[in-house]
Amino acid sequence: MSPDDSFENVLRAAKEGAEWAWTRLYRDLAGPITGYLARRGAPEPEDLAGGTFLQVARNVQTFEGSEASFRSWVFVIAHRRLIDARRAAGRRAEVTSLDALVDPVGGDAEGEAVDQLVTEEIRRAFGLLTDEQGDVLSLRVIANLTVEETANVMGKRIGAVKALQRRGLLALRRMLDVEGVSK
Amino acid sequence: MNRFDDYESEMKTRFSDHDIERLLTGGNPDSRELADLAPLLEMVKASASHEPSEADTQRYAAEAAEITRLESTRSAGAAGPSSVSAHHRKGWLASSPRFGTALAAVLLLVGMTGVAFASNDAAPGDSLYGIDRALENVGLGAGGLGERLLEAGALVNHGRSAEALAHAAEALDTSGGEDEAVTAAAAALQSAAERLEQMDLGGDNGMEVRSKVAEMLTWIAGTELTGQDFDRGVSELARGITGQSSSVPGDNGNRPPGDVPAGDQGGRDG
């Protein structure tokens, strides 16, 4: 980043209502937010991500901190909206939306068949996770958040997040063993 | 079950925090059991990758900039002596009669000029200046539903009437708590929003719809009606927006703006 592109300058301009700054922030954040929400079964992930972004705009005047903490803060808002959406829908997260997201690379039939097989395994494996296990692993893997940031997003202690990710990985590992996938 | 318990216990001893961290950050864990999960997690990551469209980027960036400007103005106004009073007419509507006036001013300018809120430098003579003054005069500190209605007004300003209705519906639904009348009103707005999405809102039709949505938002902000009277008023105005028949709510001086008579709904798009 050049000095003018520093996060501090972008944030300052965003607080002043500069559209270029919000464009920059949206381009940086919309992808991972939407991916996270979609992966966690949000019914309308793009709309929910957009709502998250506008909530960020409403509250940005109160934010002070680094780029990493800003990212974490944005995911706090996204996660809360996800929880609200789940409550509104009256159901736990579904992983079926994964199918719609998968866009296999390449055109060979064999490759696509493998992708489909793996996708099905992901769907089944993540279906074994609790909402919280799935949230933790998705925040870590998709959003690239640290343990500490994930704990902040979920309002949990770091130890609790570590336990959730461990149990989640154990569940995935068990799935692979039982189904004879992998290797 | 015992077999799985034993299995989990065994895995716990093999899955160290350090190894888990390496796996989740894209590294190579020492544990074979964990390493086998790497392709799965990579697939999860790849499947969730998402590139925002240019249209969405422009749309949300413009709206966020606009909201930020409104928030800045609100903060400046809230510091003055004319901050919104604690008088809550409906309990769930943190607003004051002056808020309705400010919103009316905003929407009137929207309707007359079609101006976007994009400028940061509103000055006397600009169409934006009136908006700024309206917000400053009312000392917008209302928050909650009031701010959401202003945002809905901004959406109207951008010609996004259906989204404005949906936004107002969500705001009402959120603010209404367990007030069934407010929830019903929100549902009526949502229904109208969905109907608008199916309609052709080009040209004069679109302008007329925008005007009616603006009127309805102003009415919501300013009315003293509560309970079923409030629901009835919102529902009838919502039907009027989408061209369905409606009658004027009997609200004793809190009639919807424009006093929309039955049958005067101006065509298919309301």
XYZ file of C-alpha atoms in Angstrom:
453
model
C 0.000 0.000 0.000
C 1.183 3.487 -0.737
C 0.925 5.980 2.139
C -2.323 7.374 0.700
C -3.752 3.895 0.630
C -2.994 3.183 4.243
C -5.856 1.803 6.261
C -5.761 4.849 8.490
C -6.374 7.143 5.529
C -9.074 4.930 4.080
C -10.852 4.743 7.416
C -10.602 8.481 7.951
C -12.028 9.160 4.504
C -14.792 6.598 5.027
C -15.811 8.341 8.240
C -16.065 11.564 6.252
C -18.358 9.873 3.750
C -15.904 9.487 0.866
C -17.310 7.020 -1.625
C -13.881 5.932 -2.869
C -12.999 4.808 0.640
C -16.167 2.772 1.006
C -15.525 1.241 -2.398
C -12.120 0.150 -1.182
C -13.516 -1.307 2.033
C -16.325 -3.104 0.223
C -13.960 -4.691 -2.260
C -11.770 -5.910 0.570
C -14.509 -7.239 2.777
C -17.542 -8.223 0.728
C -15.991 -11.421 -0.620
C -15.008 -13.020 2.670
C -18.151 -11.821 4.409
C -20.424 -13.208 1.718
C -18.441 -16.430 1.580
C -18.697 -16.866 5.312
C -22.419 -16.139 5.408
C -23.112 -18.423 2.462
C -21.021 -21.209 3.924
C -22.939 -20.934 7.163
C -26.275 -21.291 5.448
C -27.505 -17.701 5.349
C -30.570 -17.706 3.097
C -29.588 -14.545 1.197
C -25.853 -14.173 1.780
C -25.313 -11.275 -0.628
C -28.112 -9.259 0.913
C -26.981 -10.103 4.423
C -23.438 -9.072 3.547
C -24.746 -5.805 2.117
C -26.733 -5.205 5.279
C -23.649 -5.914 7.310
C -21.712 -3.370 5.313
C -24.357 -0.695 5.800
C -24.406 -1.437 9.523
C -20.661 -0.883 9.501
C -21.287 2.472 7.833
C -23.800 3.424 10.515
C -21.388 2.623 13.318
C -18.027 3.462 11.778
C -17.757 6.754 13.666
C -17.373 4.764 16.861
C -14.589 2.561 15.539
C -10.947 3.208 16.327
C -8.264 0.639 15.669
C -6.078 -1.265 13.268
C -7.042 -2.897 10.007
C -7.047 -6.311 11.683
C -9.349 -5.142 14.442
C -11.580 -3.457 11.861
C -11.876 -6.717 9.986
C -12.679 -8.527 13.193
C -15.264 -5.882 14.084
C -16.941 -6.249 10.705
C -17.199 -9.988 11.191
C -18.697 -9.419 14.627
C -21.518 -7.572 12.884
C -21.797 -10.193 10.145
C -21.925 -12.998 12.664
C -24.626 -11.291 14.710
C -26.675 -10.802 11.597
C -26.214 -14.457 10.781
C -27.481 -15.386 14.250
C -30.467 -13.083 13.776
C -31.180 -14.610 10.388
C -31.069 -18.077 11.869
C -33.474 -17.089 14.600
C -35.765 -15.487 12.090
C -35.702 -18.598 9.963
C -36.199 -20.781 13.012
C -33.725 -23.340 11.968
C -30.121 -24.252 12.325
C -27.583 -23.454 9.666
C -27.865 -25.498 6.548
C -24.899 -26.415 4.469
C -26.777 -27.165 1.309
C -25.996 -23.688 -0.007
C -22.488 -24.962 -0.517
C -23.600 -26.720 -3.650
C -24.663 -23.458 -5.210
C -21.361 -21.851 -4.397
C -19.097 -24.527 -5.766
C -17.794 -23.637 -9.170
C -15.458 -26.381 -10.243
C -12.445 -25.143 -12.106
C -11.667 -26.762 -15.403
C -13.879 -28.487 -17.874
C -12.816 -32.121 -17.783
C -15.529 -34.513 -16.768
C -13.267 -36.523 -14.516
C -12.167 -33.443 -12.621
C -15.711 -32.267 -12.196
C -16.754 -35.682 -10.968
C -14.024 -35.572 -8.355
C -15.082 -32.075 -7.355
C -18.633 -33.234 -6.976
C -17.552 -36.150 -4.878
C -15.482 -33.947 -2.600
C -18.267 -31.389 -2.396
C -20.673 -34.053 -1.292
C -18.212 -35.162 1.344
C -17.851 -31.606 2.587
C -21.565 -31.257 2.777
C -21.975 -34.420 4.716
C -19.007 -33.743 6.956
C -20.030 -30.190 7.838
C -23.515 -31.469 8.452
C -22.088 -33.317 11.431
C -20.804 -30.131 13.038
C -22.712 -28.067 15.519
C -23.479 -24.501 14.483
C -20.728 -23.205 16.727
C -18.143 -25.685 15.452
C -19.025 -24.792 11.899
C -18.922 -21.087 12.701
C -15.484 -21.345 14.262
C -13.981 -23.369 11.428
C -15.542 -21.108 8.815
C -14.288 -17.962 10.516
C -10.816 -19.467 10.744
C -10.636 -20.928 7.235
C -12.839 -18.686 5.096
C -12.493 -15.362 6.890
C -8.862 -15.997 7.869
C -9.461 -14.797 11.399
C -7.097 -15.680 14.219
C -8.213 -17.587 17.275
C -8.356 -14.322 19.200
C -10.390 -12.576 16.501
C -12.727 -15.546 16.216
C -13.235 -15.487 19.974
C -14.078 -11.802 19.717
C -16.557 -12.379 16.912
C -18.324 -15.182 18.725
C -18.153 -13.591 22.153
C -16.309 -16.564 23.581
C -13.126 -17.183 25.454
C -10.066 -18.188 23.444
C -10.010 -21.551 25.181
C -13.594 -22.192 24.181
C -12.819 -21.405 20.557
C -9.852 -23.753 20.589
C -12.057 -26.486 22.022
C -14.712 -25.879 19.372
C -12.241 -26.009 16.503
C -10.653 -29.146 17.885
C -13.999 -30.890 18.238
C -14.991 -29.717 14.792
C -11.832 -31.113 13.245
C -12.306 -34.344 15.142
C -15.793 -34.644 13.718
C -14.465 -34.056 10.218
C -11.685 -36.541 10.731
C -14.124 -39.125 12.020
C -16.309 -38.583 9.001
C -13.407 -39.222 6.678
C -12.482 -42.387 8.514
C -15.978 -43.759 8.716
C -16.749 -43.002 5.100
C -13.385 -44.123 3.874
C -12.823 -40.886 2.027
C -9.462 -39.183 1.784
C -6.126 -40.869 1.843
C -20.413 -45.306 21.112
C -17.527 -46.308 23.328
C -15.463 -46.888 20.257
C -16.043 -43.306 19.162
C -15.312 -42.007 22.643
C -12.047 -43.837 22.642
C -11.336 -42.560 19.170
C -11.974 -38.968 20.194
C -9.814 -39.345 23.234
C -7.024 -40.673 21.107
C -7.372 -37.876 18.563
C -7.231 -35.286 21.288
C -3.799 -36.453 22.218
C -2.716 -36.291 18.581
C -4.235 -32.920 17.677
C -2.006 -30.365 19.321
C -2.934 -26.682 19.293
C 0.180 -25.986 17.293
C -0.745 -28.545 14.637
C -4.317 -27.327 14.453
C -3.068 -23.790 13.986
C -0.834 -24.878 11.143
C -3.698 -26.680 9.440
C -6.120 -23.781 9.766
C -3.613 -21.242 8.486
C -2.734 -23.233 5.393
C 0.396 -24.895 6.715
C 1.386 -28.531 6.901
C 0.612 -30.147 10.228
C 2.834 -32.922 11.506
C -0.129 -35.103 12.312
C -1.213 -37.306 9.413
C -4.773 -37.259 10.716
C -4.832 -33.509 10.485
C -2.897 -33.337 7.239
C -5.577 -35.478 5.612
C -8.083 -32.736 6.372
C -6.132 -30.100 4.456
C -7.705 -30.834 1.036
C -11.140 -30.750 2.604
C -10.514 -27.350 4.180
C -8.975 -26.033 0.984
C -12.109 -27.087 -0.836
C -14.247 -25.353 1.761
C -12.227 -22.195 1.301
C -12.370 -22.368 -2.477
C -16.083 -23.091 -2.479
C -16.757 -20.015 -0.378
C -14.688 -17.604 -2.443
C -16.823 -14.783 -3.704
C -16.026 -11.829 -5.907
C -18.390 -8.899 -5.365
C -19.968 -7.572 -8.521
C -19.114 -4.093 -9.719
C -22.778 -3.149 -9.484
C -23.009 -4.220 -5.851
C -19.730 -2.495 -5.086
C -20.938 0.808 -6.488
C -24.336 0.455 -4.894
C -23.191 -0.343 -1.383
C -20.253 2.057 -1.445
C -22.553 4.915 -2.459
C -25.092 4.003 0.168
C -22.469 3.603 2.888
C -20.984 6.993 2.038
C -24.419 8.522 2.227
C -25.192 6.902 5.565
C -21.898 8.109 6.938
C -22.697 11.643 5.901
C -26.102 11.427 7.538
C -24.553 10.024 10.696
C -21.999 12.809 10.775
C -24.746 15.378 10.403
C -26.794 13.694 13.058
C -23.865 13.698 15.473
C -23.274 17.376 14.859
C -26.927 18.173 15.360
C -27.273 16.065 18.479
C -24.787 18.292 20.253
C -27.057 21.300 19.935
C -29.800 22.446 22.269
C -32.541 21.164 20.011
C -31.726 17.487 20.313
C -34.643 15.173 19.950
C -36.624 14.945 23.130
C -37.124 11.779 25.066
C -40.777 11.861 24.161
C -41.541 8.502 22.638
C -44.911 8.612 21.081
C -45.199 4.918 20.483
C -42.585 3.623 22.843
C -40.879 1.806 19.998
C -40.514 4.922 17.849
C -37.673 6.931 19.317
C -38.600 10.113 17.574
C -40.330 13.409 17.966
C -42.753 15.440 15.896
C -39.788 17.418 14.672
C -38.273 14.264 13.262
C -41.247 13.885 11.019
C -40.695 17.449 9.867
C -37.074 16.745 9.055
C -37.897 13.596 7.176
C -40.610 15.422 5.299
C -38.091 18.072 4.318
C -35.647 15.468 3.152
C -38.204 13.595 1.134
C -39.696 16.761 -0.290
C -36.299 17.721 -1.625
C -35.857 14.224 -2.899
C -39.138 14.413 -4.708
C -38.549 17.841 -6.137
C -34.949 17.544 -7.157
C -34.143 13.858 -7.306
C -30.889 14.915 -5.747
C -28.412 12.379 -4.507
C -26.838 12.867 -1.128
C -23.386 12.263 -2.475
C -21.934 15.729 -2.007
C -19.927 16.390 1.097
C -19.979 20.125 0.693
C -23.551 21.257 0.840
C -23.700 25.028 0.895
C -26.492 27.597 0.888
C -28.114 27.497 -2.508
C -27.446 23.824 -2.992
C -30.374 21.495 -2.872
C -28.410 19.531 -0.325
C -28.183 22.500 1.961
C -31.853 22.264 2.801
C -31.413 18.656 3.800
C -28.490 19.499 6.000
C -30.388 22.319 7.629
C -33.433 20.139 8.200
C -31.349 17.544 9.938
C -29.459 20.098 11.957
C -32.597 21.905 13.003
C -34.206 18.784 14.320
C -31.038 17.746 16.074
C -31.324 14.228 14.868
C -30.392 12.038 17.760
C -33.306 9.759 17.456
C -31.519 6.653 16.323
C -33.340 3.412 15.787
C -36.376 3.543 13.587
C -35.939 7.224 12.784
C -32.555 6.655 11.236
C -33.772 3.642 9.355
C -36.606 5.670 7.886
C -34.118 8.277 6.780
C -32.119 5.567 5.091
C -35.269 4.364 3.411
C -35.746 7.933 2.241
C -32.262 7.847 0.785
C -33.152 4.692 -1.109
C -36.201 6.429 -2.526
C -33.866 9.178 -3.572
C -31.929 6.651 -5.607
C -35.066 5.370 -7.267
C -34.993 2.155 -5.274
C -38.563 2.233 -4.064
C -38.952 -1.496 -3.482
C -35.797 -1.605 -1.412
C -36.952 1.456 0.520
C -40.160 -0.323 1.429
C -38.280 -3.475 2.402
C -35.883 -1.399 4.489
C -38.747 0.356 6.245
C -40.436 -3.014 6.799
C -37.328 -4.417 8.410
C -36.964 -1.286 10.530
C -40.540 -1.539 11.743
C -40.221 -5.232 12.386
C -37.053 -4.702 14.407
C -38.358 -1.704 16.311
C -41.796 -3.076 16.996
C -40.718 -5.787 19.385
C -43.789 -7.735 20.382
C -46.217 -5.089 19.191
C -48.392 -7.160 16.898
C -49.811 -4.140 15.116
C -46.358 -2.911 14.190
C -45.365 -6.393 13.066
C -48.473 -6.519 10.887
C -47.627 -3.119 9.443
C -44.129 -4.342 8.672
C -45.567 -7.367 6.909
C -47.776 -5.106 4.809
C -44.740 -3.069 3.774
C -42.763 -6.183 2.951
C -45.627 -7.460 0.846
C -45.794 -4.160 -0.993
C -42.040 -4.252 -1.542
C -42.273 -7.692 -3.102
C -45.110 -6.541 -5.298
C -43.134 -3.501 -6.432
C -40.276 -5.724 -7.499
C -42.578 -7.285 -10.039
C -43.739 -3.976 -11.445
C -42.411 -1.796 -14.202
C -41.180 1.316 -12.446
C -39.794 3.156 -15.417
C -40.636 6.723 -16.342
C -43.621 8.415 -14.768
C -44.686 5.238 -13.046
C -41.445 5.153 -11.123
C -41.689 8.807 -10.139
C -45.216 8.359 -8.906
C -44.273 5.341 -6.849
C -41.308 7.202 -5.410
C -43.532 10.050 -4.426
C -45.987 7.743 -2.696
C -43.298 5.830 -0.883
C -41.853 9.136 0.302
C -45.269 10.227 1.522
C -45.759 6.996 3.373
C -42.373 7.238 5.103
C -43.177 10.762 6.165
C -46.532 9.645 7.487
C -44.970 6.844 9.528
C -42.499 9.273 11.025
C -45.088 11.864 11.880
C -48.263 10.044 12.812
C -49.495 9.839 16.364
C -51.519 6.731 15.640
C -50.772 3.537 17.496
C -51.956 -0.039 17.547
C -54.395 -1.194 14.930
C -54.956 2.348 13.684
C -51.270 2.571 12.886
C -51.277 -0.808 11.169
C -54.366 0.155 9.180
C -52.817 3.434 8.066
C -49.570 1.807 6.955
C -51.365 -1.035 5.218
C -53.661 1.241 3.281
C -50.827 3.471 2.159
C -48.801 0.415 1.170
C -51.673 -0.833 -0.935
C -51.944 2.584 -2.497
C -48.311 2.450 -3.518
C -48.801 -0.750 -5.450
C -52.011 0.409 -7.056
C -54.401 -1.589 -4.934
C -57.555 0.071 -3.692
C -57.316 1.846 -0.388
C -59.224 4.236 1.744
C -58.028 6.952 4.017
C -57.448 5.747 7.554
C -59.812 7.381 10.014
C -57.073 8.895 12.031
C -58.480 12.142 13.308
C -55.974 14.540 11.932
C -53.261 11.990 11.278
C -54.375 11.164 7.805
C -51.726 9.970 5.431
C -50.044 12.798 3.549
C -51.785 13.645 0.343
C -55.045 12.380 1.781
C -55.160 9.612 -0.782
C -58.783 9.111 -1.739
C -60.134 5.704 -2.548
C -59.729 4.870 -6.196
C -57.209 7.635 -6.846
C -54.252 5.376 -7.072
C -52.955 6.537 -10.401
C -52.466 3.368 -12.349
C -50.790 0.052 -12.006
C -47.717 1.093 -10.098
C -49.546 3.121 -7.582
